[in-house]
Amino acid sequence: MQAGGGEMRDLRDCAICYVCDINFLWPTLVSATSLRRWVTPSAADIFLFTIGIDADTSRKVAEACESLGLTFLALDDGLISGFDESKFARTHVPRSSLGRFFLADHLPRDYDRILYIDGDTWIVRDPTPLIRYRPPPDVIAAGEDPAFFIQSINGSMGSHIREYFAGLGINGPNGYFNSGVLMARLPTWGAMMAEAFEFFRRNVEKCSYHDQSALNAVARHRRVRLSPRWNFTTPYRHWGVESKIAPCIYHFIGAVKPWMGKCEPWAGIHDAYMEDWRRFASLDLPARRFDARELTQRNRAAIEQTTKLKLLFARRMRYRTEIRRLHESAVEV
């Protein structure tokens, strides 16, 4: 990997942040639990920001956060306003994902940088090197999104992604990052997120992936690439590159999550994940679960997807080769 990031420092000058609404609160607590397995409260501070949570739930969750050594903060839902709600893309990605735009305004100023992590993640190896990493000023650190690899294929999927990139003014071959794991210096975070929210506010219909779309549109060359190790998304699991990457953070992108059932391609971690999940059962938080019929259908579709990709040998090998190349050329953390 390429060297970068300057001198190594203690973890405590990094604010590790999550943002979620009521529907992603349970998995976010699970992710924070997996993070605390590696990073103790005395080593680094973790903040859980919530949006639109009622007072009674906030009280119960604040108690759970205290037991994990997390700082619980409720953001005003009014922050996420000032845009045409009728043009907002209705997907499984919640409106609260825009909350990351406002983190810098709600953190003490004595932090050097922010590490943001989505709640639909699970930390399976020591993340300390990432927490210690200090990005250069005026850039954001992020790993590539699967769309970066898919953009080059023939057919409707590749064409759709290229059109999406063009609409945002993005030169796809130069990179397109996933916003599930991000790091930047605190002043950079504040400035870039304000710029991204303004872009989003003026271009809601173009931002199919909400914050991620807007951030890619404004960041462009102001980004350093993280290895897929730090944001190992569901398609990478399908593509069979895990043994080459040794991922630290699993990111369950898409509509299938491990708490919904023993779903491919995450069936192998389901039992261990659910051990952390059951820790918060008494909070009575909402969470979607598949019934037996839907679980069977989802798994059949996942297996068919993996089988199809194996038959497309050249495409699969191209994905694997490119991911390994990006892993090896990513900034060193």
Tab-separated table of C-alpha atoms in Angstrom:
chain	number	residue	atom	x	y	z
A	1	MET	CA	0.000	0.000	0.000
A	2	GLN	CA	1.048	3.585	-0.521
A	3	ALA	CA	2.409	5.425	2.477
A	4	GLY	CA	0.453	8.374	3.769
A	5	GLY	CA	-1.328	10.016	6.676
A	6	GLY	CA	1.575	11.504	8.602
A	7	GLU	CA	2.622	10.569	12.089
A	8	MET	CA	0.681	8.080	14.187
A	9	ARG	CA	-1.056	9.423	17.290
A	10	ASP	CA	-3.216	8.236	20.125
A	11	LEU	CA	-6.796	7.170	19.329
A	12	ARG	CA	-8.477	9.696	21.590
A	13	ASP	CA	-8.233	12.572	19.127
A	14	CYS	CA	-10.579	10.698	16.777
A	15	ALA	CA	-14.364	10.901	17.246
A	16	ILE	CA	-15.954	7.664	16.010
A	17	CYS	CA	-19.537	8.434	14.972
A	18	TYR	CA	-22.740	6.638	14.044
A	19	VAL	CA	-26.013	8.271	12.924
A	20	CYS	CA	-29.339	6.442	12.729
A	21	ASP	CA	-33.103	6.607	13.052
A	22	ILE	CA	-35.354	4.253	15.008
A	23	ASN	CA	-35.338	1.604	12.245
A	24	PHE	CA	-31.542	1.253	12.225
A	25	LEU	CA	-31.007	1.804	15.947
A	26	TRP	CA	-30.792	-1.899	16.859
A	27	PRO	CA	-28.143	-2.828	14.241
A	28	THR	CA	-26.214	0.346	15.058
A	29	LEU	CA	-25.959	-0.745	18.692
A	30	VAL	CA	-24.739	-4.142	17.462
A	31	SER	CA	-22.060	-2.500	15.311
A	32	ALA	CA	-20.919	-0.360	18.228
A	33	THR	CA	-20.774	-3.488	20.389
A	34	SER	CA	-18.489	-5.180	17.860
A	35	LEU	CA	-16.317	-2.059	17.762
A	36	ARG	CA	-16.048	-1.947	21.549
A	37	ARG	CA	-14.778	-5.526	21.437
A	38	TRP	CA	-11.576	-4.098	19.932
A	39	VAL	CA	-11.529	-0.505	21.210
A	40	THR	CA	-12.191	0.112	24.907
A	41	PRO	CA	-13.851	3.290	26.263
A	42	SER	CA	-10.501	4.404	27.662
A	43	ALA	CA	-8.938	4.124	24.200
A	44	ALA	CA	-11.378	6.039	21.968
A	45	ASP	CA	-14.693	7.905	22.105
A	46	ILE	CA	-17.736	6.632	20.201
A	47	PHE	CA	-20.772	8.843	19.562
A	48	LEU	CA	-24.216	7.539	18.624
A	49	PHE	CA	-26.347	10.292	17.081
A	50	THR	CA	-30.048	9.597	16.615
A	51	ILE	CA	-32.720	11.419	14.621
A	52	GLY	CA	-36.448	11.319	15.278
A	53	ILE	CA	-36.347	9.068	18.366
A	54	ASP	CA	-39.050	9.556	21.007
A	55	ALA	CA	-38.113	10.523	24.547
A	56	ASP	CA	-38.880	7.156	26.173
A	57	THR	CA	-36.825	5.208	23.640
A	58	SER	CA	-34.036	7.773	23.904
A	59	ARG	CA	-33.893	7.236	27.660
A	60	LYS	CA	-33.609	3.446	27.313
A	61	VAL	CA	-31.042	3.669	24.537
A	62	ALA	CA	-28.991	6.213	26.465
A	63	GLU	CA	-28.737	3.682	29.309
A	64	ALA	CA	-27.614	0.978	26.862
A	65	CYS	CA	-25.054	3.364	25.397
A	66	GLU	CA	-23.682	4.140	28.843
A	67	SER	CA	-23.088	0.425	29.441
A	68	LEU	CA	-21.056	0.303	26.205
A	69	GLY	CA	-19.149	3.476	26.890
A	70	LEU	CA	-20.900	5.375	24.092
A	71	THR	CA	-21.982	9.011	24.105
A	72	PHE	CA	-25.650	9.257	23.087
A	73	LEU	CA	-26.775	12.465	21.342
A	74	ALA	CA	-30.137	13.247	19.752
A	75	LEU	CA	-30.104	15.482	16.668
A	76	ASP	CA	-32.976	17.768	15.805
A	77	ASP	CA	-34.947	16.298	12.903
A	78	GLY	CA	-35.311	19.837	11.593
A	79	LEU	CA	-31.675	19.774	10.512
A	80	ILE	CA	-32.640	17.582	7.555
A	81	SER	CA	-34.819	20.091	5.757
A	82	GLY	CA	-34.720	22.756	3.097
A	83	PHE	CA	-35.053	20.434	0.095
A	84	ASP	CA	-37.897	19.114	-2.040
A	85	GLU	CA	-39.088	16.036	-0.130
A	86	SER	CA	-41.172	14.895	-3.109
A	87	LYS	CA	-37.968	14.291	-5.106
A	88	PHE	CA	-36.241	12.294	-2.357
A	89	ALA	CA	-35.391	8.772	-3.582
A	90	ARG	CA	-37.428	6.235	-1.583
A	91	THR	CA	-35.083	3.313	-0.965
A	92	HIS	CA	-34.042	1.145	1.981
A	93	VAL	CA	-31.505	3.912	2.760
A	94	PRO	CA	-33.175	6.081	5.422
A	95	ARG	CA	-33.563	9.862	5.361
A	96	SER	CA	-31.478	9.974	8.538
A	97	SER	CA	-28.408	9.080	6.452
A	98	LEU	CA	-28.194	12.816	5.771
A	99	GLY	CA	-27.454	13.350	9.455
A	100	ARG	CA	-23.733	12.770	8.838
A	101	PHE	CA	-23.666	16.156	7.108
A	102	PHE	CA	-24.061	17.859	10.510
A	103	LEU	CA	-21.724	15.921	12.812
A	104	ALA	CA	-18.969	18.535	12.989
A	105	ASP	CA	-21.404	21.054	14.499
A	106	HIS	CA	-22.237	18.719	17.397
A	107	LEU	CA	-18.806	17.473	18.461
A	108	PRO	CA	-16.320	19.100	20.826
A	109	ARG	CA	-13.693	21.024	18.867
A	110	ASP	CA	-10.764	19.250	20.531
A	111	TYR	CA	-11.043	16.254	18.159
A	112	ASP	CA	-8.615	16.120	15.260
A	113	ARG	CA	-10.788	13.977	12.955
A	114	ILE	CA	-14.033	12.071	12.502
A	115	LEU	CA	-14.385	8.406	11.616
A	116	TYR	CA	-17.960	7.766	10.487
A	117	ILE	CA	-19.351	4.201	10.295
A	118	ASP	CA	-22.789	3.121	9.056
A	119	GLY	CA	-24.923	1.107	11.454
A	120	ASP	CA	-25.370	-1.870	9.117
A	121	THR	CA	-21.788	-2.953	9.727
A	122	TRP	CA	-19.955	-5.436	11.916
A	123	ILE	CA	-16.316	-5.127	12.939
A	124	VAL	CA	-14.494	-8.472	12.773
A	125	ARG	CA	-10.821	-7.441	13.055
A	126	ASP	CA	-8.913	-4.792	14.966
A	127	PRO	CA	-9.823	-1.336	13.499
A	128	THR	CA	-7.115	0.491	15.470
A	129	PRO	CA	-4.926	1.255	12.397
A	130	LEU	CA	-7.857	3.027	10.725
A	131	ILE	CA	-8.740	4.986	13.868
A	132	ARG	CA	-5.134	6.152	14.162
A	133	TYR	CA	-4.903	7.217	10.528
A	134	ARG	CA	-4.695	10.970	9.928
A	135	PRO	CA	-5.872	11.939	6.433
A	136	PRO	CA	-4.215	14.931	4.800
A	137	PRO	CA	-6.081	18.235	5.248
A	138	ASP	CA	-8.893	19.022	2.820
A	139	VAL	CA	-9.542	15.429	1.710
A	140	ILE	CA	-11.880	12.645	2.745
A	141	ALA	CA	-10.798	9.008	3.071
A	142	ALA	CA	-13.200	6.407	1.681
A	143	GLY	CA	-13.265	3.027	-0.045
A	144	GLU	CA	-14.639	2.283	-3.488
A	145	ASP	CA	-18.307	1.416	-3.947
A	146	PRO	CA	-19.234	-1.711	-5.958
A	147	ALA	CA	-20.703	0.592	-8.615
A	148	PHE	CA	-17.148	1.622	-9.473
A	149	PHE	CA	-16.456	-1.913	-10.698
A	150	ILE	CA	-19.838	-2.520	-12.316
A	151	GLN	CA	-19.808	0.680	-14.402
A	152	SER	CA	-17.645	-0.908	-17.100
A	153	ILE	CA	-19.847	-3.913	-17.885
A	154	ASN	CA	-22.074	-4.097	-20.952
A	155	GLY	CA	-25.836	-4.193	-20.555
A	156	SER	CA	-28.466	-2.258	-18.661
A	157	MET	CA	-26.755	-2.311	-15.270
A	158	GLY	CA	-23.509	-0.779	-16.493
A	159	SER	CA	-25.400	1.700	-18.647
A	160	HIS	CA	-27.575	2.783	-15.711
A	161	ILE	CA	-24.543	3.426	-13.505
A	162	ARG	CA	-22.751	5.410	-16.202
A	163	GLU	CA	-25.843	7.580	-16.685
A	164	TYR	CA	-26.080	8.098	-12.931
A	165	PHE	CA	-22.430	9.171	-12.755
A	166	ALA	CA	-22.893	11.547	-15.696
A	167	GLY	CA	-25.872	13.157	-13.985
A	168	LEU	CA	-23.695	13.936	-10.964
A	169	GLY	CA	-20.823	15.194	-13.096
A	170	ILE	CA	-18.620	12.317	-11.932
A	171	ASN	CA	-15.854	10.831	-14.049
A	172	GLY	CA	-16.526	7.217	-13.081
A	173	PRO	CA	-13.116	5.744	-14.011
A	174	ASN	CA	-11.517	8.141	-11.511
A	175	GLY	CA	-13.460	6.586	-8.657
A	176	TYR	CA	-16.787	6.462	-6.876
A	177	PHE	CA	-16.717	5.797	-3.132
A	178	ASN	CA	-19.134	4.245	-0.674
A	179	SER	CA	-20.163	6.547	2.174
A	180	GLY	CA	-20.552	3.797	4.788
A	181	VAL	CA	-17.056	4.332	6.220
A	182	LEU	CA	-15.565	7.818	5.990
A	183	MET	CA	-12.745	9.702	7.675
A	184	ALA	CA	-11.625	13.331	7.514
A	185	ARG	CA	-10.082	16.041	9.664
A	186	LEU	CA	-12.749	17.844	11.674
A	187	PRO	CA	-12.530	21.172	9.767
A	188	THR	CA	-12.511	19.308	6.448
A	189	TRP	CA	-15.558	17.305	7.503
A	190	GLY	CA	-17.485	20.441	8.364
A	191	ALA	CA	-16.631	22.223	5.122
A	192	MET	CA	-17.092	19.272	2.766
A	193	MET	CA	-20.331	18.093	4.368
A	194	ALA	CA	-21.798	21.597	4.146
A	195	GLU	CA	-20.863	21.673	0.459
A	196	ALA	CA	-22.382	18.224	-0.084
A	197	PHE	CA	-25.633	19.116	1.667
A	198	GLU	CA	-25.964	22.231	-0.479
A	199	PHE	CA	-25.422	20.103	-3.594
A	200	PHE	CA	-28.022	17.631	-2.338
A	201	ARG	CA	-30.489	20.397	-1.556
A	202	ARG	CA	-30.192	21.777	-5.108
A	203	ASN	CA	-30.058	18.379	-6.865
A	204	VAL	CA	-32.271	16.010	-4.886
A	205	GLU	CA	-33.532	14.198	-7.984
A	206	LYS	CA	-29.971	13.400	-9.109
A	207	CYS	CA	-28.932	11.998	-5.727
A	208	SER	CA	-30.288	8.462	-5.987
A	209	TYR	CA	-28.068	7.418	-3.084
A	210	HIS	CA	-28.637	10.546	-1.036
A	211	ASP	CA	-25.531	11.567	0.960
A	212	GLN	CA	-23.276	9.234	-1.040
A	213	SER	CA	-24.301	10.819	-4.332
A	214	ALA	CA	-23.777	14.349	-3.049
A	215	LEU	CA	-20.421	13.570	-1.430
A	216	ASN	CA	-19.049	12.004	-4.595
A	217	ALA	CA	-20.283	14.961	-6.632
A	218	VAL	CA	-18.393	17.503	-4.523
A	219	ALA	CA	-15.329	15.540	-3.346
A	220	ARG	CA	-13.940	14.400	-6.720
A	221	HIS	CA	-10.121	14.680	-6.481
A	222	ARG	CA	-10.306	15.596	-2.775
A	223	ARG	CA	-10.288	11.968	-1.695
A	224	VAL	CA	-7.788	9.325	-0.660
A	225	ARG	CA	-8.745	5.723	-1.313
A	226	LEU	CA	-9.126	3.303	1.575
A	227	SER	CA	-8.669	-0.405	1.038
A	228	PRO	CA	-11.823	-2.537	0.685
A	229	ARG	CA	-10.645	-4.059	3.973
A	230	TRP	CA	-12.198	-1.085	5.790
A	231	ASN	CA	-15.548	-1.197	3.985
A	232	PHE	CA	-16.120	-4.747	2.763
A	233	THR	CA	-19.525	-4.635	1.115
A	234	THR	CA	-21.953	-7.425	0.282
A	235	PRO	CA	-21.027	-7.723	-3.425
A	236	TYR	CA	-17.375	-8.281	-2.499
A	237	ARG	CA	-18.513	-11.304	-0.509
A	238	HIS	CA	-20.349	-12.574	-3.586
A	239	TRP	CA	-17.260	-11.963	-5.727
A	240	GLY	CA	-15.072	-14.229	-3.602
A	241	VAL	CA	-12.273	-11.814	-2.694
A	242	GLU	CA	-12.413	-12.085	1.105
A	243	SER	CA	-9.355	-14.316	1.507
A	244	LYS	CA	-7.249	-11.792	-0.411
A	245	ILE	CA	-8.439	-8.771	1.560
A	246	ALA	CA	-8.801	-9.954	5.202
A	247	PRO	CA	-11.649	-7.477	5.838
A	248	CYS	CA	-11.966	-5.599	9.092
A	249	ILE	CA	-15.421	-4.038	8.625
A	250	TYR	CA	-18.256	-5.944	6.984
A	251	HIS	CA	-20.842	-3.609	5.446
A	252	PHE	CA	-24.243	-5.132	4.717
A	253	ILE	CA	-25.298	-2.927	1.805
A	254	GLY	CA	-28.498	-3.667	-0.087
A	255	ALA	CA	-31.857	-4.882	1.130
A	256	VAL	CA	-30.626	-8.122	2.771
A	257	LYS	CA	-29.125	-7.817	6.264
A	258	PRO	CA	-27.964	-10.600	8.614
A	259	TRP	CA	-30.498	-9.722	11.323
A	260	MET	CA	-33.300	-10.396	8.842
A	261	GLY	CA	-32.495	-14.107	8.767
A	262	LYS	CA	-29.809	-16.606	7.837
A	263	CYS	CA	-29.290	-14.966	4.461
A	264	GLU	CA	-26.650	-15.507	1.815
A	265	PRO	CA	-23.978	-14.322	1.433
A	266	TRP	CA	-23.841	-13.617	5.194
A	267	ALA	CA	-25.298	-16.909	6.451
A	268	GLY	CA	-21.896	-17.961	7.763
A	269	ILE	CA	-21.753	-15.114	10.292
A	270	HIS	CA	-25.436	-15.084	11.212
A	271	ASP	CA	-25.199	-17.027	14.493
A	272	ALA	CA	-22.291	-14.970	15.835
A	273	TYR	CA	-23.928	-11.719	14.745
A	274	MET	CA	-27.167	-12.654	16.497
A	275	GLU	CA	-25.322	-13.188	19.772
A	276	ASP	CA	-24.603	-9.449	19.772
A	277	TRP	CA	-28.119	-8.723	18.472
A	278	ARG	CA	-29.894	-10.448	21.367
A	279	ARG	CA	-28.059	-8.231	23.843
A	280	PHE	CA	-30.526	-5.436	23.012
A	281	ALA	CA	-33.753	-7.451	22.768
A	282	SER	CA	-35.155	-5.888	25.946
A	283	LEU	CA	-35.161	-2.435	24.314
A	284	ASP	CA	-38.048	-3.580	22.084
A	285	LEU	CA	-36.727	-1.759	19.017
A	286	PRO	CA	-38.219	-2.290	15.546
A	287	ALA	CA	-36.376	-4.582	13.149
A	288	ARG	CA	-37.469	-6.247	9.961
A	289	ARG	CA	-37.258	-10.049	9.797
A	290	PHE	CA	-37.892	-12.350	6.839
A	291	ASP	CA	-40.550	-15.009	7.184
A	292	ALA	CA	-39.640	-18.536	6.070
A	293	ARG	CA	-40.989	-18.058	2.544
A	294	GLU	CA	-39.158	-14.804	1.878
A	295	LEU	CA	-35.952	-16.142	3.412
A	296	THR	CA	-36.053	-19.091	1.014
A	297	GLN	CA	-36.672	-16.778	-1.921
A	298	ARG	CA	-33.860	-14.420	-0.909
A	299	ASN	CA	-31.372	-17.234	-0.489
A	300	ARG	CA	-32.352	-18.804	-3.799
A	301	ALA	CA	-31.803	-15.440	-5.537
A	302	ALA	CA	-28.425	-14.958	-3.824
A	303	ILE	CA	-27.231	-18.426	-4.820
A	304	GLU	CA	-28.387	-17.838	-8.388
A	305	GLN	CA	-26.517	-14.545	-8.438
A	306	THR	CA	-23.292	-16.161	-7.259
A	307	THR	CA	-23.697	-19.060	-9.693
A	308	LYS	CA	-24.289	-16.691	-12.596
A	309	LEU	CA	-21.179	-14.695	-11.730
A	310	LYS	CA	-19.103	-17.888	-11.596
A	311	LEU	CA	-20.269	-18.684	-15.115
A	312	LEU	CA	-19.199	-15.189	-16.188
A	313	PHE	CA	-15.609	-16.151	-15.487
A	314	ALA	CA	-13.946	-13.196	-17.226
A	315	ARG	CA	-16.085	-10.653	-15.363
A	316	ARG	CA	-15.509	-12.334	-12.018
A	317	MET	CA	-11.767	-12.429	-12.544
A	318	ARG	CA	-11.763	-8.782	-13.589
A	319	TYR	CA	-13.589	-7.781	-10.410
A	320	ARG	CA	-11.206	-9.807	-8.272
A	321	THR	CA	-8.103	-8.475	-9.998
A	322	GLU	CA	-9.281	-4.879	-9.739
A	323	ILE	CA	-10.218	-5.175	-6.067
A	324	ARG	CA	-6.820	-6.649	-5.230
A	325	ARG	CA	-5.140	-3.840	-7.172
A	326	LEU	CA	-7.070	-1.180	-5.290
A	327	HIS	CA	-6.304	-2.928	-1.994
A	328	GLU	CA	-2.593	-2.889	-2.757
A	329	SER	CA	-2.546	0.709	-3.991
A	330	ALA	CA	-4.770	2.166	-1.255
A	331	VAL	CA	-3.417	4.624	1.275
A	332	GLU	CA	-1.530	2.915	4.089
A	333	VAL	CA	-3.263	3.047	7.456
